Short mmCIF file of C-alpha atoms in Angstrom, two decimals:
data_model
loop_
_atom_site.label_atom_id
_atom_site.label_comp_id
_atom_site.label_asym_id
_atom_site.label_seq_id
_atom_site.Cartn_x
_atom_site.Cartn_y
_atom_site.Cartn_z
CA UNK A 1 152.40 -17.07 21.57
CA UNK A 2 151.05 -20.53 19.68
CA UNK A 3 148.59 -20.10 16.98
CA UNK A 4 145.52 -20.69 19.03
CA UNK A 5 146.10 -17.44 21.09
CA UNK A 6 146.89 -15.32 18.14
CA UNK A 7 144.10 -16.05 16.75
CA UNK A 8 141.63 -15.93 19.90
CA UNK A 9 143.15 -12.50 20.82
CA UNK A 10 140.42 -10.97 18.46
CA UNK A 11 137.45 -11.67 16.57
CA UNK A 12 138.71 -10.91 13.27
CA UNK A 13 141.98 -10.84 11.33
CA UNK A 14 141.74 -8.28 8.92
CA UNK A 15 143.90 -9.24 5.75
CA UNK A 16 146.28 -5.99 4.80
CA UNK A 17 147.39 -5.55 1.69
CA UNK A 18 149.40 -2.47 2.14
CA UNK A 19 149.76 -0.41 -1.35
CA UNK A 20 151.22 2.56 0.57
CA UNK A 21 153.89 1.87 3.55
CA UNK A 22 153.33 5.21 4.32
CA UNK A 23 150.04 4.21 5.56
CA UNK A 24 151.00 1.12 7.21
CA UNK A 25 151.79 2.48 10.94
CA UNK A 26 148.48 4.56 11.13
CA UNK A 27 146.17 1.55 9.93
CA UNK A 28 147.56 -0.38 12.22
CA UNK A 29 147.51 1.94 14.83
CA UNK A 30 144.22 2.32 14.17
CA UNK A 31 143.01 -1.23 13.55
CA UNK A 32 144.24 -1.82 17.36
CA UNK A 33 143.09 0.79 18.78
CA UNK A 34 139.53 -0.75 17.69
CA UNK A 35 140.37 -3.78 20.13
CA UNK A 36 141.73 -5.83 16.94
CA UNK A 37 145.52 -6.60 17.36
CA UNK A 38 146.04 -9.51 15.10
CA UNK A 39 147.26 -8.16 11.83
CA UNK A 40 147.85 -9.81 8.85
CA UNK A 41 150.09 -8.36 6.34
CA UNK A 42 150.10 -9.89 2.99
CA UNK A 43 152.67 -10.38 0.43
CA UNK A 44 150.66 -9.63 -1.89
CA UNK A 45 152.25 -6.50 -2.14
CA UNK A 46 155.85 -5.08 -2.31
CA UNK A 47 155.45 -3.20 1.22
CA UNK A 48 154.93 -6.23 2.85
CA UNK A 49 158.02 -7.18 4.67
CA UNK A 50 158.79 -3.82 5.27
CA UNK A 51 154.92 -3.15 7.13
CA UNK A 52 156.11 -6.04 9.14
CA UNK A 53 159.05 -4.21 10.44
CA UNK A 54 157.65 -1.08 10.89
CA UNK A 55 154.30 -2.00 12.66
CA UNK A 56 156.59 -4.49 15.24
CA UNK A 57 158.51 -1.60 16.22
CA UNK A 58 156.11 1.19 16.21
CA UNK A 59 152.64 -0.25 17.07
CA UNK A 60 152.40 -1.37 20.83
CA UNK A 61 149.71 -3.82 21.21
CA UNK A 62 149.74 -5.11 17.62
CA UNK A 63 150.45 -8.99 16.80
CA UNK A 64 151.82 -8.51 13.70
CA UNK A 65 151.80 -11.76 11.29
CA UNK A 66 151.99 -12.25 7.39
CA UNK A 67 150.11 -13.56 4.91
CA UNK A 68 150.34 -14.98 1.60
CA UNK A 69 153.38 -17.19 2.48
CA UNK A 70 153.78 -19.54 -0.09
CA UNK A 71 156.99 -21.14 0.14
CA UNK A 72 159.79 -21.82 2.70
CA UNK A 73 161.93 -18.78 1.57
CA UNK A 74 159.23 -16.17 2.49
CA UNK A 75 158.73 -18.29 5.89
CA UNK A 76 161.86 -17.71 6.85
CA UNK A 77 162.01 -13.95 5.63
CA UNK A 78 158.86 -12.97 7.55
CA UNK A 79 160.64 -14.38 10.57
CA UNK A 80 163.39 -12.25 10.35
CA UNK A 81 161.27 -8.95 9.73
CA UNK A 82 159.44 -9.84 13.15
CA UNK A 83 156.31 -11.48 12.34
CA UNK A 84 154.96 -13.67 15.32
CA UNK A 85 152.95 -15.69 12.85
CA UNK A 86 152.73 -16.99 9.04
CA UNK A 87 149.30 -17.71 7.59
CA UNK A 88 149.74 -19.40 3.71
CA UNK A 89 146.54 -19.53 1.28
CA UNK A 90 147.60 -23.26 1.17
CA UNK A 91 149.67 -26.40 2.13
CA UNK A 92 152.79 -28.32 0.22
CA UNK A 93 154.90 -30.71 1.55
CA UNK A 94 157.84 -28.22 1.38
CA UNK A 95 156.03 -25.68 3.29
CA UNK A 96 154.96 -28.36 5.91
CA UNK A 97 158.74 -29.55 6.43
CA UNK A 98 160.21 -25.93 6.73
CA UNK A 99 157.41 -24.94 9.67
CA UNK A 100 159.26 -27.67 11.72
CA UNK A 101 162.70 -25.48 11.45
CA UNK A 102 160.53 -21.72 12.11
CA UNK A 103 160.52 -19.79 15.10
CA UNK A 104 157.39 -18.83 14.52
CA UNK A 105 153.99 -21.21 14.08
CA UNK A 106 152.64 -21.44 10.30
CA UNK A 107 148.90 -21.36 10.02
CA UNK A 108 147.91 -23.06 6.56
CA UNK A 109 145.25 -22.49 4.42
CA UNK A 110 143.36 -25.84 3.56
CA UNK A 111 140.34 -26.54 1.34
CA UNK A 112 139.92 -30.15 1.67
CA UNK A 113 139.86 -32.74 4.48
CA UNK A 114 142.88 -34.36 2.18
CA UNK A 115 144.97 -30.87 3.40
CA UNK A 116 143.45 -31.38 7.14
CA UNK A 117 145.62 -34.96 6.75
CA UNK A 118 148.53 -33.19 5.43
CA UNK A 119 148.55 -30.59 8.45
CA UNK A 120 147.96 -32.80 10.62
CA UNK A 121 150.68 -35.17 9.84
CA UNK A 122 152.51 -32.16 10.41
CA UNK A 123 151.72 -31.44 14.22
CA UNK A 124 149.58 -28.29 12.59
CA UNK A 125 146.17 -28.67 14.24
CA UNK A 126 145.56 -24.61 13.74
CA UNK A 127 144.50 -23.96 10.46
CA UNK A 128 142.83 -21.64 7.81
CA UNK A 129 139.85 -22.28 5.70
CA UNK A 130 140.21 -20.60 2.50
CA UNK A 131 138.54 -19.57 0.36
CA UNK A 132 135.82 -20.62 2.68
CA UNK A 133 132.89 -19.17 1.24
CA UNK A 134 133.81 -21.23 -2.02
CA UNK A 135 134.14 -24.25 -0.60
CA UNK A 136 131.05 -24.61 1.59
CA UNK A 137 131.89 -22.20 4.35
CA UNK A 138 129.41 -22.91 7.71
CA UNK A 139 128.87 -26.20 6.35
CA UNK A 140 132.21 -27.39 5.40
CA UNK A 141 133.68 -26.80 8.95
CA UNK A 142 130.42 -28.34 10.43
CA UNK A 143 131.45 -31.64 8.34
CA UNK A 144 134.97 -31.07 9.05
CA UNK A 145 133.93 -31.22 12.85
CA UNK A 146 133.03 -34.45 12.91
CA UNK A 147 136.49 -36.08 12.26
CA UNK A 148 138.78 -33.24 13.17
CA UNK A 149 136.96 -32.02 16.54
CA UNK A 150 140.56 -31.18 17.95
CA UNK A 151 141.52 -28.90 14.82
CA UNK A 152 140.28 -25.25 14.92
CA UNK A 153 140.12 -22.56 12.20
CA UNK A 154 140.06 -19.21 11.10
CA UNK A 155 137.96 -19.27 7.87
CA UNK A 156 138.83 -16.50 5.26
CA UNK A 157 137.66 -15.44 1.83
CA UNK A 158 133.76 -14.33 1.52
CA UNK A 159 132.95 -13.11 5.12
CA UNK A 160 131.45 -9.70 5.93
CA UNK A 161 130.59 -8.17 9.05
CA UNK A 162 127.08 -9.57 8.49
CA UNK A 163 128.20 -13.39 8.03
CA UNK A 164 130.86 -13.22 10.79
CA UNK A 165 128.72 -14.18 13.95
CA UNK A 166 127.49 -17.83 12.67
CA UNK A 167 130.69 -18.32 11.37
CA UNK A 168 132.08 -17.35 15.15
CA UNK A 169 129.06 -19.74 16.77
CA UNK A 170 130.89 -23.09 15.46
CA UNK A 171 132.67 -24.91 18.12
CA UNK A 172 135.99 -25.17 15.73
CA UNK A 173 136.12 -21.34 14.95
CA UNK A 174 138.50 -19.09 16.89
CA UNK A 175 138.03 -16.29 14.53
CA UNK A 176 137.19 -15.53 11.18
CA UNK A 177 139.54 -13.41 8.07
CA UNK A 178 138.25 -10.65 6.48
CA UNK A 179 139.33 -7.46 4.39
CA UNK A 180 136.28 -5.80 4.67
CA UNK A 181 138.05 -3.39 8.15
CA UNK A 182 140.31 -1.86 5.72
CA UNK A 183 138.22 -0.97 2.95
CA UNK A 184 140.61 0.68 -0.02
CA UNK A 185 139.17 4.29 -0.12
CA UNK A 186 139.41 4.88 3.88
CA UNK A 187 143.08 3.43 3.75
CA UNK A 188 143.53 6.07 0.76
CA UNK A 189 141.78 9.17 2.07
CA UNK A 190 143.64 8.08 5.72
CA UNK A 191 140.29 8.24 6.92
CA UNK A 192 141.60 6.25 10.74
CA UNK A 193 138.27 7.44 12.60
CA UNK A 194 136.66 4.94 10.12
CA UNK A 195 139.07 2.04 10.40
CA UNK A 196 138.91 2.38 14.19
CA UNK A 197 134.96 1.98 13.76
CA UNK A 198 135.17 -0.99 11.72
CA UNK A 199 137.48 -2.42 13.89
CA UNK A 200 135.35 -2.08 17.27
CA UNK A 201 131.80 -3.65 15.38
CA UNK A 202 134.48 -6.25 14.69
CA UNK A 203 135.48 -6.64 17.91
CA UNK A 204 131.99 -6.36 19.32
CA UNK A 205 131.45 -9.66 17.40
CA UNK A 206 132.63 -11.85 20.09
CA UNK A 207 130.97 -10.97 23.48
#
């Protein structure tokens, strides 16, 4: 799949930082079952690469990426645990280079038009704002429209289920990021009947 369908295949991404890996099949499970199959597991957390492998195999439907990759090692690690995607919070040169030599696309986090460049130069024209409510959310991609028509994003950092539809309006947004379908204590308390709800206002989001 390229970037551009991963990221249209749902309204939302939710951002998973899994603290239990023992939980990691069933939120997934559940999270697709809510008509959201783009997952992003983070490596924020020690489970990380191991979710990835476990949700691949186990979780039909699911297009399982990571998150938080921050340098060309854990590119190339969450490649070989199965991820069909890599989204980073930002973009380096080094990070740029070793996307050319992936199997799988990188989606970078940028801030700044500078970073659009950088992607760009690149051949990444699939990108993530972040964090966007910090750095002028709506308004920032409306101004980043203007030069960059061709580039689309998935904004992340800020959004809620309430802020989600303008962001989805904006002719440059396939989707937006947003942690707010896994909320800690239902992850906890394996509450899935709640994740799946979450998940299918989510999905309602884009008609």
């Amino acid at each position: 799949m390229n970037p551009r369908d991963i990221l249209s295949a749902g309204a939302v991404v939710p951002v998973m930082a899994i603290e239990d890996i023992n939980t990691a099949v069933d939120l997934a499970h559940a999270l697709v079952e809510g008509g959201i199959p783009t997952l992003e597991i983070t490596l924020r957390t020690e489970h990380g690469i191991k979710a990835i492998e476990l949700i691949k195999k186990e979780v039909k439907g699911a297009i399982v990426g990571a998150g938080t990759v921050t340098n060309p090692d854990q590119l190339k690690a969450v490649e070989d645990a199965g991820a069909v995607f890599a989204i980073s919070p930002g973009l380096h040169e080094s990070l740029a280079k070793a996307s050319h030599n992936s199997g799988i696309p990188l989606i970078p986090g940028v801030a700044t038009p500078g970073e659009v460049q950088l992607a760009l130069e690149h051949g990444i024209d699939t990108l993530k704002l972040f964090p966007a409510e910090v750095v002028g959310g709506k308004a920032m991609l409306k101004a980043l429209y203007g030069p960059y028509a061709h580039v689309r994003f998935c904004p992340t950092g800020g959004i809620t289920l309430e802020s989600a539809p303008e962001y989805l309006k904006l002719p440059n947004v396939l989707c937006v990021g947003g942690t707010w379908l896994t909320p800690k204590e239902a992850v906890q308390n394996k509450d899935w009947a709640t994740i799946t709800r979450l998940a299918k206002e989510a999905s309602a989001l884009r008609k």
